[in-house]
Amino acid sequence: MTAHQSTLTYVFAVCGPPGPGAEALGRPAGVAPPTPVRTLAAGPLTAVVQDVPAAHYAEEALRERLSDRAELERCARAHHEVITTAMAAAPTVPLPLATLYRGEERAREALRAREESLLTALGRITGRVEWGVKVYALAGQPATVASAPDAAAASGRAYLEQLRSRQRGREERQGAALRAAERVDTVVRGLAVAARRLRPHGAEVTGPRRTHVLNAAYLVDRGRERQLRAALASLRRDDASVEIELSGPWAPYSFADGGTAP
């Protein structure tokens, strides 16, 4: 993708025919104000798009801009804001950040090529939202073992036993946390129409006091939020050794291209 043309077409999402509230689609600033966010008809699909300057969004320029953390965050927030607004007007399949085409016709061609899968995705997510569930194992308090004051050998044996005890404790806590995570996943899958397991975060994100053992997204019918929250509250009461976090509702990012049935 080059900067020889003046503008490119940025596609945020694909919708069905917009319903009441469609006028709100033009309200978000998008990624390149003041050019307005608008809709683009593509057969039975409606794309939510914005014309963006090619000088800033052609491949090399875009790669350089998105390598800047602050700019990446700005673009991601703007992208999400447009998708969230679109969701209020019609069922919406989010597209990845920086989905760009050389003009409207190229965008339409690309959407026509994916028409069947996009219509299937729209059917799957209509009336549903995504919820995120994370489960963390909590770090235990280090065990303390008093050293035998009268013999170095006894002290050495006590130290080794202390190490073995700590290792057993870690393994037991990890095993219990994994079993708790599976219980959480089983319960939430029972309320969802689709689910997707995601890669857990490492200690650089979670910190040293907890370990991420479940990172999952669930596609849930609108109106089941109360059941979902009640189920997780019950699981928290049953097992205080793990942390259970719920986030959402979100646009169905994890189910735009599929997802596994529960």
GROMACS .gro file of C-alpha atoms in nm:
model
  262
    1MET     CA    1   0.000   0.000   0.000
    2THR     CA    2   0.160   0.328  -0.107
    3ALA     CA    3   0.103   0.697  -0.049
    4HIS     CA    4   0.066   0.789  -0.421
    5GLN     CA    5  -0.309   0.849  -0.379
    6SER     CA    6  -0.443   1.113  -0.144
    7THR     CA    7  -0.674   0.900   0.071
    8LEU     CA    8  -0.731   0.540   0.175
    9THR     CA    9  -1.048   0.378   0.307
   10TYR     CA   10  -1.026   0.267   0.667
   11VAL     CA   11  -1.288   0.004   0.757
   12PHE     CA   12  -1.377  -0.022   1.126
   13ALA     CA   13  -1.654  -0.279   1.118
   14VAL     CA   14  -1.924  -0.448   0.915
   15CYS     CA   15  -2.293  -0.427   1.008
   16GLY     CA   16  -2.628  -0.535   0.886
   17PRO     CA   17  -2.870  -0.262   0.776
   18PRO     CA   18  -2.843   0.013   1.041
   19GLY     CA   19  -3.156   0.061   1.252
   20PRO     CA   20  -3.275   0.344   1.475
   21GLY     CA   21  -2.983   0.549   1.600
   22ALA     CA   22  -2.781   0.507   1.280
   23GLU     CA   23  -2.725   0.881   1.269
   24ALA     CA   24  -2.495   0.838   1.569
   25LEU     CA   25  -2.241   0.661   1.346
   26GLY     CA   26  -2.109   0.998   1.236
   27ARG     CA   27  -2.043   1.121   1.589
   28PRO     CA   28  -1.714   0.950   1.679
   29ALA     CA   29  -1.406   1.133   1.556
   30GLY     CA   30  -1.252   0.810   1.427
   31VAL     CA   31  -0.881   0.780   1.363
   32ALA     CA   32  -0.843   1.078   1.128
   33PRO     CA   33  -1.060   1.376   1.222
   34PRO     CA   34  -1.206   1.598   1.089
   35THR     CA   35  -1.296   1.357   0.805
   36PRO     CA   36  -1.628   1.207   0.918
   37VAL     CA   37  -1.698   0.844   0.994
   38ARG     CA   38  -1.968   0.718   0.756
   39THR     CA   39  -2.131   0.407   0.618
   40LEU     CA   40  -2.054   0.233   0.289
   41ALA     CA   41  -2.305  -0.003   0.130
   42ALA     CA   42  -2.157  -0.333   0.014
   43GLY     CA   43  -2.441  -0.557  -0.103
   44PRO     CA   44  -2.624  -0.694   0.204
   45LEU     CA   45  -2.349  -0.555   0.428
   46THR     CA   46  -2.288  -0.206   0.559
   47ALA     CA   47  -1.928  -0.107   0.629
   48VAL     CA   48  -1.840   0.165   0.878
   49VAL     CA   49  -1.556   0.359   0.718
   50GLN     CA   50  -1.349   0.675   0.720
   51ASP     CA   51  -1.132   0.835   0.452
   52VAL     CA   52  -0.781   0.875   0.592
   53PRO     CA   53  -0.477   1.052   0.445
   54ALA     CA   54  -0.257   0.808   0.256
   55ALA     CA   55   0.052   1.000   0.360
   56HIS     CA   56  -0.017   0.898   0.721
   57TYR     CA   57  -0.175   0.556   0.670
   58ALA     CA   58   0.019   0.396   0.386
   59GLU     CA   59   0.208   0.086   0.497
   60GLU     CA   60   0.545   0.235   0.591
   61ALA     CA   61   0.402   0.548   0.754
   62LEU     CA   62   0.145   0.344   0.946
   63ARG     CA   63   0.406   0.098   1.072
   64GLU     CA   64   0.617   0.387   1.200
   65ARG     CA   65   0.322   0.559   1.368
   66LEU     CA   66   0.194   0.246   1.538
   67SER     CA   67   0.539   0.167   1.673
   68ASP     CA   68   0.486   0.468   1.899
   69ARG     CA   69   0.301   0.345   2.210
   70ALA     CA   70   0.100   0.665   2.260
   71GLU     CA   71  -0.011   0.673   1.896
   72LEU     CA   72  -0.102   0.305   1.902
   73GLU     CA   73  -0.317   0.362   2.210
   74ARG     CA   74  -0.485   0.664   2.051
   75CYS     CA   75  -0.571   0.471   1.736
   76ALA     CA   76  -0.694   0.169   1.933
   77ARG     CA   77  -0.920   0.386   2.147
   78ALA     CA   78  -1.060   0.566   1.843
   79HIS     CA   79  -1.116   0.234   1.664
   80HIS     CA   80  -1.299   0.092   1.966
   81GLU     CA   81  -1.513   0.404   2.006
   82VAL     CA   82  -1.641   0.378   1.649
   83ILE     CA   83  -1.721   0.008   1.691
   84THR     CA   84  -1.902   0.069   2.021
   85THR     CA   85  -2.113   0.340   1.858
   86ALA     CA   86  -2.193   0.115   1.563
   87MET     CA   87  -2.310  -0.160   1.800
   88ALA     CA   88  -2.583   0.069   1.929
   89ALA     CA   89  -2.724   0.105   1.577
   90ALA     CA   90  -2.696  -0.251   1.441
   91PRO     CA   91  -2.533  -0.590   1.497
   92THR     CA   92  -2.165  -0.524   1.434
   93VAL     CA   93  -1.868  -0.742   1.341
   94PRO     CA   94  -1.549  -0.556   1.444
   95LEU     CA   95  -1.258  -0.562   1.202
   96PRO     CA   96  -0.894  -0.549   1.312
   97LEU     CA   97  -0.720  -0.221   1.382
   98ALA     CA   98  -0.592  -0.052   1.063
   99THR     CA   99  -0.798  -0.246   0.807
  100LEU     CA  100  -0.722  -0.031   0.501
  101TYR     CA  101  -0.805  -0.037   0.129
  102ARG     CA  102  -0.714   0.174  -0.172
  103GLY     CA  103  -1.055   0.335  -0.200
  104GLU     CA  104  -1.422   0.240  -0.170
  105GLU     CA  105  -1.429  -0.006  -0.459
  106ARG     CA  106  -1.138  -0.206  -0.323
  107ALA     CA  107  -1.314  -0.212   0.015
  108ARG     CA  108  -1.635  -0.336  -0.147
  109GLU     CA  109  -1.444  -0.604  -0.340
  110ALA     CA  110  -1.281  -0.728  -0.021
  111LEU     CA  111  -1.612  -0.739   0.163
  112ARG     CA  112  -1.782  -0.921  -0.125
  113ALA     CA  113  -1.507  -1.182  -0.115
  114ARG     CA  114  -1.585  -1.240   0.254
  115GLU     CA  115  -1.959  -1.186   0.229
  116GLU     CA  116  -2.066  -1.536   0.331
  117SER     CA  117  -1.842  -1.555   0.636
  118LEU     CA  118  -1.932  -1.199   0.743
  119LEU     CA  119  -2.305  -1.273   0.715
  120THR     CA  120  -2.250  -1.589   0.920
  121ALA     CA  121  -2.063  -1.385   1.182
  122LEU     CA  122  -2.343  -1.127   1.191
  123GLY     CA  123  -2.596  -1.401   1.246
  124ARG     CA  124  -2.385  -1.545   1.526
  125ILE     CA  125  -2.334  -1.220   1.718
  126THR     CA  126  -2.679  -1.061   1.672
  127GLY     CA  127  -2.835  -1.003   2.012
  128ARG     CA  128  -2.516  -1.105   2.191
  129VAL     CA  129  -2.215  -0.944   2.353
  130GLU     CA  130  -1.870  -1.056   2.460
  131TRP     CA  131  -1.768  -1.095   2.823
  132GLY     CA  132  -1.414  -1.156   2.942
  133VAL     CA  133  -1.334  -1.379   3.241
  134LYS     CA  134  -0.991  -1.406   3.403
  135VAL     CA  135  -0.891  -1.636   3.688
  136TYR     CA  136  -0.572  -1.585   3.889
  137ALA     CA  137  -0.397  -1.816   4.134
  138LEU     CA  138  -0.285  -1.624   4.442
  139ALA     CA  139   0.067  -1.663   4.573
  140GLY     CA  140   0.084  -1.832   4.913
  141GLN     CA  141   0.273  -1.701   5.211
  142PRO     CA  142   0.623  -1.850   5.232
  143ALA     CA  143   0.647  -2.122   5.493
  144THR     CA  144   0.890  -2.070   5.780
  145VAL     CA  145   1.076  -2.361   5.935
  146ALA     CA  146   1.283  -2.310   6.246
  147SER     CA  147   1.640  -2.436   6.216
  148ALA     CA  148   1.763  -2.686   6.470
  149PRO     CA  149   2.005  -2.483   6.682
  150ASP     CA  150   2.220  -2.776   6.799
  151ALA     CA  151   2.333  -2.949   6.478
  152ALA     CA  152   2.436  -2.831   6.130
  153ALA     CA  153   2.309  -3.156   5.978
  154ALA     CA  154   1.968  -3.108   6.134
  155SER     CA  155   1.968  -2.750   6.011
  156GLY     CA  156   2.054  -2.869   5.659
  157ARG     CA  157   1.777  -3.129   5.665
  158ALA     CA  158   1.531  -2.869   5.789
  159TYR     CA  159   1.631  -2.632   5.510
  160LEU     CA  160   1.586  -2.900   5.242
  161GLU     CA  161   1.250  -2.998   5.390
  162GLN     CA  162   1.152  -2.632   5.385
  163LEU     CA  163   1.235  -2.611   5.015
  164ARG     CA  164   1.041  -2.932   4.943
  165SER     CA  165   0.748  -2.805   5.146
  166ARG     CA  166   0.741  -2.477   4.954
  167GLN     CA  167   0.754  -2.663   4.622
  168ARG     CA  168   0.471  -2.895   4.728
  169GLY     CA  169   0.271  -2.593   4.839
  170ARG     CA  170   0.322  -2.419   4.505
  171GLU     CA  171   0.224  -2.731   4.314
  172GLU     CA  172  -0.085  -2.784   4.528
  173ARG     CA  173  -0.194  -2.422   4.490
  174GLN     CA  174  -0.135  -2.435   4.115
  175GLY     CA  175  -0.331  -2.758   4.081
  176ALA     CA  176  -0.619  -2.622   4.290
  177ALA     CA  177  -0.622  -2.300   4.087
  178LEU     CA  178  -0.632  -2.490   3.757
  179ARG     CA  179  -0.924  -2.701   3.884
  180ALA     CA  180  -1.101  -2.383   3.997
  181ALA     CA  181  -1.040  -2.227   3.654
  182GLU     CA  182  -1.196  -2.529   3.484
  183ARG     CA  183  -1.501  -2.500   3.710
  184VAL     CA  184  -1.534  -2.133   3.619
  185ASP     CA  185  -1.501  -2.211   3.249
  186THR     CA  186  -1.760  -2.491   3.269
  187VAL     CA  187  -2.013  -2.270   3.448
  188VAL     CA  188  -1.972  -1.972   3.213
  189ARG     CA  189  -1.982  -2.193   2.902
  190GLY     CA  190  -2.319  -2.313   3.030
  191LEU     CA  191  -2.448  -1.955   3.000
  192ALA     CA  192  -2.272  -1.874   2.670
  193VAL     CA  193  -2.337  -1.961   2.307
  194ALA     CA  194  -1.965  -1.966   2.219
  195ALA     CA  195  -1.634  -1.947   2.400
  196ARG     CA  196  -1.269  -1.891   2.324
  197ARG     CA  197  -0.967  -1.957   2.542
  198LEU     CA  198  -0.698  -1.690   2.509
  199ARG     CA  199  -0.332  -1.692   2.606
  200PRO     CA  200  -0.284  -1.610   2.977
  201HIS     CA  201  -0.076  -1.305   3.067
  202GLY     CA  202   0.269  -1.340   3.216
  203ALA     CA  203   0.406  -1.200   3.541
  204GLU     CA  204   0.507  -0.878   3.365
  205VAL     CA  205   0.134  -0.798   3.339
  206THR     CA  206  -0.013  -0.971   3.644
  207GLY     CA  207   0.265  -0.892   3.892
  208PRO     CA  208   0.448  -1.137   4.120
  209ARG     CA  209   0.163  -1.203   4.364
  210ARG     CA  210  -0.068  -1.390   4.129
  211THR     CA  211  -0.055  -1.624   3.829
  212HIS     CA  212  -0.295  -1.602   3.537
  213VAL     CA  213  -0.457  -1.946   3.491
  214LEU     CA  214  -0.764  -1.867   3.278
  215ASN     CA  215  -0.810  -1.598   3.014
  216ALA     CA  216  -1.129  -1.656   2.819
  217ALA     CA  217  -1.394  -1.476   2.617
  218TYR     CA  218  -1.758  -1.577   2.605
  219LEU     CA  219  -2.036  -1.480   2.367
  220VAL     CA  220  -2.349  -1.436   2.577
  221ASP     CA  221  -2.706  -1.340   2.493
  222ARG     CA  222  -2.798  -0.988   2.596
  223GLY     CA  223  -3.008  -1.001   2.909
  224ARG     CA  224  -2.807  -1.275   3.083
  225GLU     CA  225  -2.574  -1.038   3.265
  226ARG     CA  226  -2.746  -1.089   3.599
  227GLN     CA  227  -2.716  -1.468   3.572
  228LEU     CA  228  -2.352  -1.439   3.474
  229ARG     CA  229  -2.264  -1.210   3.764
  230ALA     CA  230  -2.457  -1.426   4.011
  231ALA     CA  231  -2.280  -1.741   3.891
  232LEU     CA  232  -1.936  -1.584   3.930
  233ALA     CA  233  -2.026  -1.443   4.273
  234SER     CA  234  -2.119  -1.796   4.384
  235LEU     CA  235  -1.790  -1.934   4.250
  236ARG     CA  236  -1.597  -1.665   4.437
  237ARG     CA  237  -1.769  -1.760   4.762
  238ASP     CA  238  -1.687  -2.126   4.706
  239ASP     CA  239  -1.316  -2.072   4.644
  240ALA     CA  240  -1.125  -1.784   4.798
  241SER     CA  241  -0.788  -1.916   4.677
  242VAL     CA  242  -0.835  -1.763   4.331
  243GLU     CA  243  -0.935  -1.424   4.197
  244ILE     CA  244  -1.210  -1.417   3.935
  245GLU     CA  245  -1.242  -1.104   3.722
  246LEU     CA  246  -1.529  -1.023   3.485
  247SER     CA  247  -1.505  -0.754   3.217
  248GLY     CA  248  -1.754  -0.634   2.959
  249PRO     CA  249  -1.985  -0.623   2.787
  250TRP     CA  250  -1.764  -0.574   2.482
  251ALA     CA  251  -1.807  -0.574   2.110
  252PRO     CA  252  -1.761  -0.939   2.002
  253TYR     CA  253  -1.397  -0.901   1.892
  254SER     CA  254  -1.314  -1.263   1.977
  255PHE     CA  255  -1.602  -1.400   1.769
  256ALA     CA  256  -1.578  -1.193   1.453
  257ASP     CA  257  -1.421  -1.490   1.275
  258GLY     CA  258  -1.550  -1.783   1.475
  259GLY     CA  259  -1.535  -1.923   1.827
  260THR     CA  260  -1.599  -2.265   1.970
  261ALA     CA  261  -1.936  -2.384   2.082
  262PRO     CA  262  -1.963  -2.450   2.455
   0.00000   0.00000   0.00000
